[in-house]
Short mmCIF file of C-alpha atoms and ligand atoms in Angstrom, two decimals:
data_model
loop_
_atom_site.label_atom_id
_atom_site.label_comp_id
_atom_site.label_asym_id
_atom_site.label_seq_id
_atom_site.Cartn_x
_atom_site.Cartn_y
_atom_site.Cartn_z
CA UNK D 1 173.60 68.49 157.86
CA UNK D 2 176.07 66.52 155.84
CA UNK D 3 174.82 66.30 151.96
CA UNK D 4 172.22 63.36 151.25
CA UNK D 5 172.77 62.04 148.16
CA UNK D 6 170.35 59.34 148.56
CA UNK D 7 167.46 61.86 148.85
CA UNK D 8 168.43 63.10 145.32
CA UNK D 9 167.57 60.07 144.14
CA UNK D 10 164.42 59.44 146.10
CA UNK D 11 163.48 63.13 144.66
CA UNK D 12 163.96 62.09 140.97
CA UNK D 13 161.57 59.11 141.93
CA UNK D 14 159.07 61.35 143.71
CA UNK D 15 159.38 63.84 140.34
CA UNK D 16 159.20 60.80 137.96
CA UNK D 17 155.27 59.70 139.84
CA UNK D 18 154.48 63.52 139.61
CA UNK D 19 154.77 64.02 136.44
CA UNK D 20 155.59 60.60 134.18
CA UNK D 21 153.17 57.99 133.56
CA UNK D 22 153.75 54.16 131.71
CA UNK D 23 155.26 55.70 129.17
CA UNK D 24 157.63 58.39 130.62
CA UNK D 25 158.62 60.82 131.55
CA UNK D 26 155.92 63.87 130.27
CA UNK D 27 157.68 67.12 131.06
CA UNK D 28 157.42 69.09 127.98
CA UNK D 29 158.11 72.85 128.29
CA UNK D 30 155.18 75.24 127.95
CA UNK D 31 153.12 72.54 129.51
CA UNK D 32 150.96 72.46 132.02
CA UNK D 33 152.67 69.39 133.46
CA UNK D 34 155.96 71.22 133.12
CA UNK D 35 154.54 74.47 135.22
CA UNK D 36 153.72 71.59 137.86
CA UNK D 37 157.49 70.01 137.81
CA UNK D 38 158.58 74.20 138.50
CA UNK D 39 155.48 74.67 141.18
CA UNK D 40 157.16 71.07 142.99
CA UNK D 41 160.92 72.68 142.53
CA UNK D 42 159.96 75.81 144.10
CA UNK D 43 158.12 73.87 146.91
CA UNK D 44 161.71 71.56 147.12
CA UNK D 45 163.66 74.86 147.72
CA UNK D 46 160.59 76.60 150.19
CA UNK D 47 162.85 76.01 153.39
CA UNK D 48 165.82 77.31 152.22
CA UNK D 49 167.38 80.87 152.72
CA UNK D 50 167.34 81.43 148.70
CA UNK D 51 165.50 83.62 147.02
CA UNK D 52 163.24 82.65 143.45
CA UNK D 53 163.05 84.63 140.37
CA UNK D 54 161.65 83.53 136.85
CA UNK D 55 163.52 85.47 134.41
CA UNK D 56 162.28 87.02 130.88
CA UNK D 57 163.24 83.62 129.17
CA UNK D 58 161.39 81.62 131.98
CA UNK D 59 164.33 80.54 133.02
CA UNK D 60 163.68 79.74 137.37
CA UNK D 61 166.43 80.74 139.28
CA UNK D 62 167.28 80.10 142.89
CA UNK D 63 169.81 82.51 144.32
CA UNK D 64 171.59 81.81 147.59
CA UNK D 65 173.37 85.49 148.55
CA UNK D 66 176.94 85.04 149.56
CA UNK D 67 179.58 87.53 151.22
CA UNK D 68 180.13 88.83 147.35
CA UNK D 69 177.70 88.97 144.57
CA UNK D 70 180.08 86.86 141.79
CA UNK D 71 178.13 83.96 141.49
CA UNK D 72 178.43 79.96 141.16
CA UNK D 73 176.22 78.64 138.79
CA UNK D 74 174.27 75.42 138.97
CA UNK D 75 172.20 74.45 135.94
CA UNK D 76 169.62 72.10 134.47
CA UNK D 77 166.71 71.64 132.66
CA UNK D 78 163.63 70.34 134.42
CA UNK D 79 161.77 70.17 130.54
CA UNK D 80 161.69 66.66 129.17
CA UNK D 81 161.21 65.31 125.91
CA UNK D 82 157.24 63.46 125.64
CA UNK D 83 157.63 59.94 126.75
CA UNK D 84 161.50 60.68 127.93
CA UNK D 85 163.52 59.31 130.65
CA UNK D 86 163.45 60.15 134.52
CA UNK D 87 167.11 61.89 134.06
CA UNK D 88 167.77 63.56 131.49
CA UNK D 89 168.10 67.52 132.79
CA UNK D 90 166.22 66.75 135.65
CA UNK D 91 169.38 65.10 137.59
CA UNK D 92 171.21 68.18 137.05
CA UNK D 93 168.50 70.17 138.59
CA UNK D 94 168.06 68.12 141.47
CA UNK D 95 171.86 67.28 142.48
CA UNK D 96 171.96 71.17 142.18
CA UNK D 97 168.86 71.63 144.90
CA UNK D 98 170.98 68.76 147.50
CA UNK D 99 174.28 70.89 147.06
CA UNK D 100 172.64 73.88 147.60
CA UNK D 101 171.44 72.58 150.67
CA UNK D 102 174.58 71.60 152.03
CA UNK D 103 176.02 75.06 151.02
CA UNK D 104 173.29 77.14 152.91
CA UNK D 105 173.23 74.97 155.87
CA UNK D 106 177.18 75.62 156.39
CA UNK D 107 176.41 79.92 156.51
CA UNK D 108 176.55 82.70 154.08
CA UNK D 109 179.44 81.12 151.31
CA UNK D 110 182.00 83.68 150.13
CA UNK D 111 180.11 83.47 146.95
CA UNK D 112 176.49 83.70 145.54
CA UNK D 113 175.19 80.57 145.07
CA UNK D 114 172.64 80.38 142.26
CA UNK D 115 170.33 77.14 140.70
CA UNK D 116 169.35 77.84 137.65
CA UNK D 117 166.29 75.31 136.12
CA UNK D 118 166.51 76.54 132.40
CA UNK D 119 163.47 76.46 130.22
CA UNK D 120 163.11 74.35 126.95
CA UNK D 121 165.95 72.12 126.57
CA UNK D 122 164.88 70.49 124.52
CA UNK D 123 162.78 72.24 121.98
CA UNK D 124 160.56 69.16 122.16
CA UNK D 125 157.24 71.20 121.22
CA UNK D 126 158.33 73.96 118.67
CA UNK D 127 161.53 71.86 117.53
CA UNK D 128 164.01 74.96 119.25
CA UNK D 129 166.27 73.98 121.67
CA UNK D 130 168.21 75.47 124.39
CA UNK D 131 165.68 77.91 124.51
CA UNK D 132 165.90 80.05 127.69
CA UNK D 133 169.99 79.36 128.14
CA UNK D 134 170.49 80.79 124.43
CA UNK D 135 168.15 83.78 125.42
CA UNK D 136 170.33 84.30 128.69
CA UNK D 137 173.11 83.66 127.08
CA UNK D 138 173.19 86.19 124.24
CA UNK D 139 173.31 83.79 121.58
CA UNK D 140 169.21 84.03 120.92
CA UNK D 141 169.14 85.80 117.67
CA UNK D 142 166.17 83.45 115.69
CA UNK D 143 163.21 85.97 117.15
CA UNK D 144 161.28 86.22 113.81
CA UNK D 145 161.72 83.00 113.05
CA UNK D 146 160.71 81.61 116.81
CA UNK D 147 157.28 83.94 115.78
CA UNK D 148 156.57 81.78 112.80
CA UNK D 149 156.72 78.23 114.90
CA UNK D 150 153.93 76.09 115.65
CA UNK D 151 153.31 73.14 118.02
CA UNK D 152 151.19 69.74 116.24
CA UNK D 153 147.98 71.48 117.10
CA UNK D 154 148.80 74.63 115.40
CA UNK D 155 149.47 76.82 118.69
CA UNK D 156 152.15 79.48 117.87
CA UNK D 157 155.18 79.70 120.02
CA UNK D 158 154.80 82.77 121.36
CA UNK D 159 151.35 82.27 122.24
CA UNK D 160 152.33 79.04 124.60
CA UNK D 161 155.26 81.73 125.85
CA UNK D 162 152.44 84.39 126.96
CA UNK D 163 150.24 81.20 128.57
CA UNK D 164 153.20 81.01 130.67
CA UNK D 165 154.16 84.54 131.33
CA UNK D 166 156.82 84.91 129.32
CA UNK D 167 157.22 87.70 126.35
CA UNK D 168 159.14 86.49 123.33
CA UNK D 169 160.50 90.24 122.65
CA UNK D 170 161.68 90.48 125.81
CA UNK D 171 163.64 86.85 126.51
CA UNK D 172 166.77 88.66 125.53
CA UNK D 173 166.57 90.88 128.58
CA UNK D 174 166.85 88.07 130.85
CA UNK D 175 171.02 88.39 129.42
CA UNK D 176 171.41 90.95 132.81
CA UNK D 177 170.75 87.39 135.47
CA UNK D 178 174.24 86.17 133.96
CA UNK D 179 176.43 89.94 134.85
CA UNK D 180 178.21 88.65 137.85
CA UNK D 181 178.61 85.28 136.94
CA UNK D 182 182.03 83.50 137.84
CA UNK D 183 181.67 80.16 136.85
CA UNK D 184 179.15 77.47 135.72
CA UNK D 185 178.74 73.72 136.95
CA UNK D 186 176.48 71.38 135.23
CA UNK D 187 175.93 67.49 135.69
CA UNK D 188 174.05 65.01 133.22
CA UNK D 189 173.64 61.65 132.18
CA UNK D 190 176.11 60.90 129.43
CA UNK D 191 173.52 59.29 126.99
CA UNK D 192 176.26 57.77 125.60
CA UNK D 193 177.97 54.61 126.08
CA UNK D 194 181.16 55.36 126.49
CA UNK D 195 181.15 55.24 130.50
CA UNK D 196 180.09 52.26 130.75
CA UNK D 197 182.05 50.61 128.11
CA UNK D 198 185.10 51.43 130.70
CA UNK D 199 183.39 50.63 133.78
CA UNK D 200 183.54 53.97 135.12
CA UNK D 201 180.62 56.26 136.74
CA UNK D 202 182.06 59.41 136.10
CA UNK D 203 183.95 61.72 133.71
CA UNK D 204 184.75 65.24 132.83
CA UNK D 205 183.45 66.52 129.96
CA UNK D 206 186.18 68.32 127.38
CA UNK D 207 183.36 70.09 125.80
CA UNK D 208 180.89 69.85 123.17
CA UNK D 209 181.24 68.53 119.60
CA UNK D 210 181.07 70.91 116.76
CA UNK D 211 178.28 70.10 114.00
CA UNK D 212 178.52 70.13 110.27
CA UNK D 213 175.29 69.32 108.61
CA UNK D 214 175.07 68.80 104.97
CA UNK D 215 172.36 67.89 102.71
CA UNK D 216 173.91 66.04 99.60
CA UNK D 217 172.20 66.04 95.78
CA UNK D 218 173.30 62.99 93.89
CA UNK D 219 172.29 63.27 90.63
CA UNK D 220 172.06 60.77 87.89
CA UNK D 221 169.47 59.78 84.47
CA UNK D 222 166.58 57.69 85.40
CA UNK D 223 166.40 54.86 83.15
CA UNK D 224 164.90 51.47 82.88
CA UNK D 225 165.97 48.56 84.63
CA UNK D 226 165.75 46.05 81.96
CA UNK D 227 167.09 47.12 79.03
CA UNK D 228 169.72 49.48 80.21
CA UNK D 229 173.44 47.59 80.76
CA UNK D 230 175.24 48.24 83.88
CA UNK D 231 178.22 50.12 81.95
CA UNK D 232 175.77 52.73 80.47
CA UNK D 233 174.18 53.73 83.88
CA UNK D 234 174.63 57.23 85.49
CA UNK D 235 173.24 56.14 89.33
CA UNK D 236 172.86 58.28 91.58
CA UNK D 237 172.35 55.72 94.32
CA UNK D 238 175.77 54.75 93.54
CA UNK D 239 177.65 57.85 94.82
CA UNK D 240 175.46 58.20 97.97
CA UNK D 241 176.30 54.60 99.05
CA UNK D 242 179.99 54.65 98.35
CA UNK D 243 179.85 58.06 100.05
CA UNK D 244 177.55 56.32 102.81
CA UNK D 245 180.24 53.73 103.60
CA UNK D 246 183.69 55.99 102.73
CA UNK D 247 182.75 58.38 106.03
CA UNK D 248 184.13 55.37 108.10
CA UNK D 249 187.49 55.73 106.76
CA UNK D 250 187.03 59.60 107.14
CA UNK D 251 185.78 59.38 111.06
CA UNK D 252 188.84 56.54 111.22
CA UNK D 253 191.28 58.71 109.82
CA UNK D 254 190.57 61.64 111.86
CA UNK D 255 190.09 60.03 115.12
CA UNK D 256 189.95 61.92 118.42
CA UNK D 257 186.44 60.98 118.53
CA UNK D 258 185.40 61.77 114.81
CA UNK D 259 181.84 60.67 114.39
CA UNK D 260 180.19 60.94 110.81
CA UNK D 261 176.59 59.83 109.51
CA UNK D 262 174.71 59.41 106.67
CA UNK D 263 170.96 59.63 108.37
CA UNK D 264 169.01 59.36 105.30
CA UNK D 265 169.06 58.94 101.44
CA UNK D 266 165.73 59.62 99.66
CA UNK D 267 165.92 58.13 96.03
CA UNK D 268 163.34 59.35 93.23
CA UNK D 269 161.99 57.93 90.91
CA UNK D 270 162.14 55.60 93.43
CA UNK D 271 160.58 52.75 92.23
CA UNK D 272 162.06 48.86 91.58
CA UNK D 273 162.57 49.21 87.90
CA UNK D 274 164.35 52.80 87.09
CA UNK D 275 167.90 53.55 87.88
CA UNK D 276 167.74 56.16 90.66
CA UNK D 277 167.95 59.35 89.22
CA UNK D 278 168.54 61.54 92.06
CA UNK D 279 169.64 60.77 95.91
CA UNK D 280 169.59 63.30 98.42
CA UNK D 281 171.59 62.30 101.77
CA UNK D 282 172.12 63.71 104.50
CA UNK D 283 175.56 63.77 106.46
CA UNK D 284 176.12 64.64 109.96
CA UNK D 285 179.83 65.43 111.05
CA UNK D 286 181.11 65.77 114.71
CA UNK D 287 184.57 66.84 116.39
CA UNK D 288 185.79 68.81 119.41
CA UNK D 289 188.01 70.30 117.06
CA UNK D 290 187.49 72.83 115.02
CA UNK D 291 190.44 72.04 112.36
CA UNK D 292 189.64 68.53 112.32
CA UNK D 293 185.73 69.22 111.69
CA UNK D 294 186.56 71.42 108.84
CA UNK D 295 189.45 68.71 107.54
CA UNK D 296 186.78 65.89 107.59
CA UNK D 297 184.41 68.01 105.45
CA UNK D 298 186.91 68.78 103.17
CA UNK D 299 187.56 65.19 102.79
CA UNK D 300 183.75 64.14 102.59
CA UNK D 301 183.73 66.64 99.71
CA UNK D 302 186.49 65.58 97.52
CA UNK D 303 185.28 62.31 98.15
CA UNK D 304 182.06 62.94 96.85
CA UNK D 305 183.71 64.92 93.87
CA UNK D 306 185.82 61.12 93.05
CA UNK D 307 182.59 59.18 93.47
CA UNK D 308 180.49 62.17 90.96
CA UNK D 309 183.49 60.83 88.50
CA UNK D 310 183.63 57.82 88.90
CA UNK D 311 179.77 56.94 88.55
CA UNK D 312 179.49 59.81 85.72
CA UNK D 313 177.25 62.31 87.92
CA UNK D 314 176.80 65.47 89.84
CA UNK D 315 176.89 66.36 93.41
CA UNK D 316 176.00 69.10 95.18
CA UNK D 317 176.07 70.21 98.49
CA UNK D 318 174.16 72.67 100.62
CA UNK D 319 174.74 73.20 104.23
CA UNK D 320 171.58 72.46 107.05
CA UNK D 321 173.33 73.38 110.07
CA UNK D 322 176.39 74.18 111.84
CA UNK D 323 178.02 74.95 115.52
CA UNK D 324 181.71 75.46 116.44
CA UNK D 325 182.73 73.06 118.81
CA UNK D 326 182.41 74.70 122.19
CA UNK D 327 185.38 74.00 124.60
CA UNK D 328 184.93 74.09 128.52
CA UNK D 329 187.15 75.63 131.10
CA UNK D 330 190.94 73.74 131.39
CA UNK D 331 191.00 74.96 135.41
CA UNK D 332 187.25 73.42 135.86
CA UNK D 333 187.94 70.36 133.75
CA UNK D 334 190.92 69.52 136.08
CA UNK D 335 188.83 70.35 139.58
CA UNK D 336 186.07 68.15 137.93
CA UNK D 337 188.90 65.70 137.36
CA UNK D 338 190.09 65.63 141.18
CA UNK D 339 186.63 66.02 142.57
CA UNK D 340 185.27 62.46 140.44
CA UNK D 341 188.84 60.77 141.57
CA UNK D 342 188.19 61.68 145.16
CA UNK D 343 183.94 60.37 145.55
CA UNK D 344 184.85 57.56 142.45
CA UNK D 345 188.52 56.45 142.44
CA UNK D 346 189.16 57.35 139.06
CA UNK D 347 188.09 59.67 136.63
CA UNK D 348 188.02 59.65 132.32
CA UNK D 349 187.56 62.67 130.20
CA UNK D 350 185.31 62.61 127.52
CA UNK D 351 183.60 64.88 124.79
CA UNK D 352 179.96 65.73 124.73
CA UNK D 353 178.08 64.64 121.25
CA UNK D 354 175.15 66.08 122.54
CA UNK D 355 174.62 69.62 122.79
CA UNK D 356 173.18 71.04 126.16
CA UNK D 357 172.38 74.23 128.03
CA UNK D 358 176.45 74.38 129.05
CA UNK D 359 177.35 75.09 125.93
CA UNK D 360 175.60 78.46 125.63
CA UNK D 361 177.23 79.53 129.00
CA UNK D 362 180.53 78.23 127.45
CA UNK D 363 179.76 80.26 124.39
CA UNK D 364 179.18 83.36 126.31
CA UNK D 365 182.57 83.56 127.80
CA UNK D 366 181.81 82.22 131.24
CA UNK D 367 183.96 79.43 132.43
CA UNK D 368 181.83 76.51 132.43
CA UNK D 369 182.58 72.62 133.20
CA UNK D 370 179.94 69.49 132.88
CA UNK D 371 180.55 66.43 134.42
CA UNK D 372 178.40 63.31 132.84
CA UNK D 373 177.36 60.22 134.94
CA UNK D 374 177.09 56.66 133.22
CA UNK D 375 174.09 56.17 131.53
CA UNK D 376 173.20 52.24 131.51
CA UNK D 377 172.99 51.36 127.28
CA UNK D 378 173.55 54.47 126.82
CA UNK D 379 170.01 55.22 125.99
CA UNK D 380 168.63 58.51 126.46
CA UNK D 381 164.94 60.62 125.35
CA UNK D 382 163.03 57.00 126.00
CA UNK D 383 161.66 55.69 129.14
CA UNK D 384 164.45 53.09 129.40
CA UNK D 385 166.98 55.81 129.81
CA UNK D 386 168.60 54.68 133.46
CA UNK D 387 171.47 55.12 135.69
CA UNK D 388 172.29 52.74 138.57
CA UNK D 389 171.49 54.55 141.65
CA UNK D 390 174.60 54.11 143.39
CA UNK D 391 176.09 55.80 140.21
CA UNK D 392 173.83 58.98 140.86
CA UNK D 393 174.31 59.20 144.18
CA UNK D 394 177.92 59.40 143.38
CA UNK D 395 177.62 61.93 140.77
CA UNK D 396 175.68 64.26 142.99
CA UNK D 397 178.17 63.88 145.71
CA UNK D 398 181.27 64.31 142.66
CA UNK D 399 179.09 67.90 141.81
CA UNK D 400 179.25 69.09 145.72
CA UNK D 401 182.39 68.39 145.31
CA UNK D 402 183.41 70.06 142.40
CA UNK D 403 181.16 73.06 144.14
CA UNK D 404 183.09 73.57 147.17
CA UNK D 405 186.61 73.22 144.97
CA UNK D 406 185.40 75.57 142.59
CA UNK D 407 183.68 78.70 145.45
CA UNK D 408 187.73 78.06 147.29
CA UNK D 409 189.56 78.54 143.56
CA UNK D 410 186.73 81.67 142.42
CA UNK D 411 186.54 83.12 146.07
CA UNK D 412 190.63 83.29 146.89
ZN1 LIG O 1 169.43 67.19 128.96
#
């Protein structure tokens, strides 16, 4: 049986009724409606010669056994933000159940075959993401504070874990399902623009953006609006903004896909008749690499140290959050390469601004490639999220590809 793209599709449609309604899709992990989307995977996979285990993280694999037990991984995330789009993770999942078809109907393959549907993506409930590939991936080291985490309705995290057989303590353990693995494969949406923007369905992804996040105290003297002259003003508003608009330049400068944003700036007093007396911002920084992330915080900084003078205030800066950008495998970036050329005609590589479950495989030394399929607007996490279906039939055909090219380079 030759591989059916077109049921993919058809499947993502039969998941979206299942578990969706007018408002999206409603997938969230530790759900009940999330157990269902697993209990309708399993049933997707029920004819197959693979075998199902739920690991210590909850992560569901599917293992198809072949002539040697170094495995090809297949991942996704079947977890969905609350009103979300039909795609996002589940695509992956499903494009990985129609290769693994084709696989198993052509005989044992000269290497284990396994589908991996991770759990919590997307950290929609507690706010943690990458959940069970972080745990399987060695990287899970936020235990105590996982503990503390509620959902809205004041249900601890580990308490939804247990409702769903899984034991915090032990997530760790579920490191041993990743021992023989050779490789790791995993498609997605782009949830960007850039895909379409060139008229192309498909790229291969470089790798994932690393993340500076900053939290920025402008601080200034409150004073009144009428009676003090603009030359005698210390504003803190004043450095944010000029700092708000001067990350352009910086992103410019840098280029190689340098994105920078100011998200917020929270001014007290606050109120139409003081000078603002203190501004905190926040600034988001993104590059593939490394030296360039660190050169466009070093320039955001002495910025901000020019604009302090300038304006007669202080900054100061305190960091949120930060990940090294994550690089994915050179060989697997060019098989992804030839594999989109040969189902699309031509192929674009790209960077991922997103993080995603790929990244912690990445991270743990395995050799890992994504390849991202056009996302229409580039929306993503809303029910408009959408990808022509002629696009995803392509990029399920572009990952069987990149499958068979990848078992003949790992099993040689
Ligand atoms: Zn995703």
């Amino acid at each position: 049986m030759p591989l059916r793209s077109d049921r993919t599709v058809s499947e993502l449609r039969e998941l979206k009724e299942l578990t969706g309604d007018d408002n999206g899709a409603q997938r969230v992990a530790w759900t009940d409606t999330w157990a269902q989307a697993r209990e309708w995977l399993r049933g997707k996979l029920a004819g197959l010669p693979v075998e199902e285990d739920v690991d210590e993280a909850g992560n569901q694999w599917f293992t198809l056994r072949g002539a040697s037990e170094r495995a090809l991984l297949i991942g996704g995330h079947i977890d969905s933000v609350p009103n979300g789009g039909w795609l996002d993770g589940s695509l992956n999942v499903l494009a990985g159940v129609e290769v693994l078809r084709r696989i198993a109907e052509e005989g044992e393959p000269s290497l284990t075959v396994r589908l991996v549907n991770w759990a919590d993506e997307e950290g929609a409930r507690f706010g943690r993401s990458l959940f069970g590939s972080s745990a399987a991936c060695g990287s899970m080291r936020d235990q105590d504070e996982l503990r503390q985490l509620r959902d809205r309705d004041g249900i601890a995290l580990p308490d939804a874990l247990a409702a769903h057989g899984v034991d915090l303590d032990r997530a760790t353990e579920a490191q041993s399902r990743l021992e023989n693995a050779a490789a790791y494969l995993e498609l997605h949406i782009e949830q960007g623009p850039v895909l379409e923007s060139l008229d192309l369905p498909l790229g291969a992804v470089l790798g994932t953006f690393g993340v500076e996040r900053h939290r920025i105290t402008w601080t200034g003297q409150a004073a009144h609006a009428g009676s003090t002259p603009m030359d005698k003003r210390r504003d803190a508003l004043a450095g944010a903004a000029k700092l708000a608009l001067d990350i352009r330049r910086i992103a410019a400068e840098t280029g190689g896909g340098a994105v920078c944003t100011s998200g917020n700036v929270v001014c007290r007093p606050g109120i139409v008749t003081s000078v603002v007396e203190t501004a905190e911002q926040l600034l988001d920084q993104r590059h593939l690499d490394a030296a360039s992330l660190a050169g466009m915080l070093a320039e955001a900084k002495a910025a901000a140290d020019r604009f302090a003078a300038e304006e007669d205030i202080e900054v100061a800066w305190e960091r949120i959050w930060s990940i090294e950008p994550i690089l994915f495998d050179d060989r697997l970036i060019d098989l992804a390469d030839e594999a989109i050329t040969e189902v699309a005609g031509a192929s674009h590589r790209l960077p991922s601004g997103p993080l995603h479950d790929a990244a912690e495989v990445a991270r743990a030394g395995i050799p890992t490639v994504m390849l991202f399929v056009q996302s229409l607007r580039g929306l993503s996490h809303t029910n408009l999220e959408d990808t022509k279906p002629e696009h995803l039939e392509l990029s399920v055909q572009a990952l069987d590809r990149l499958a068979a090219k990848a078992l003949e380079q790992l099993g040689a």
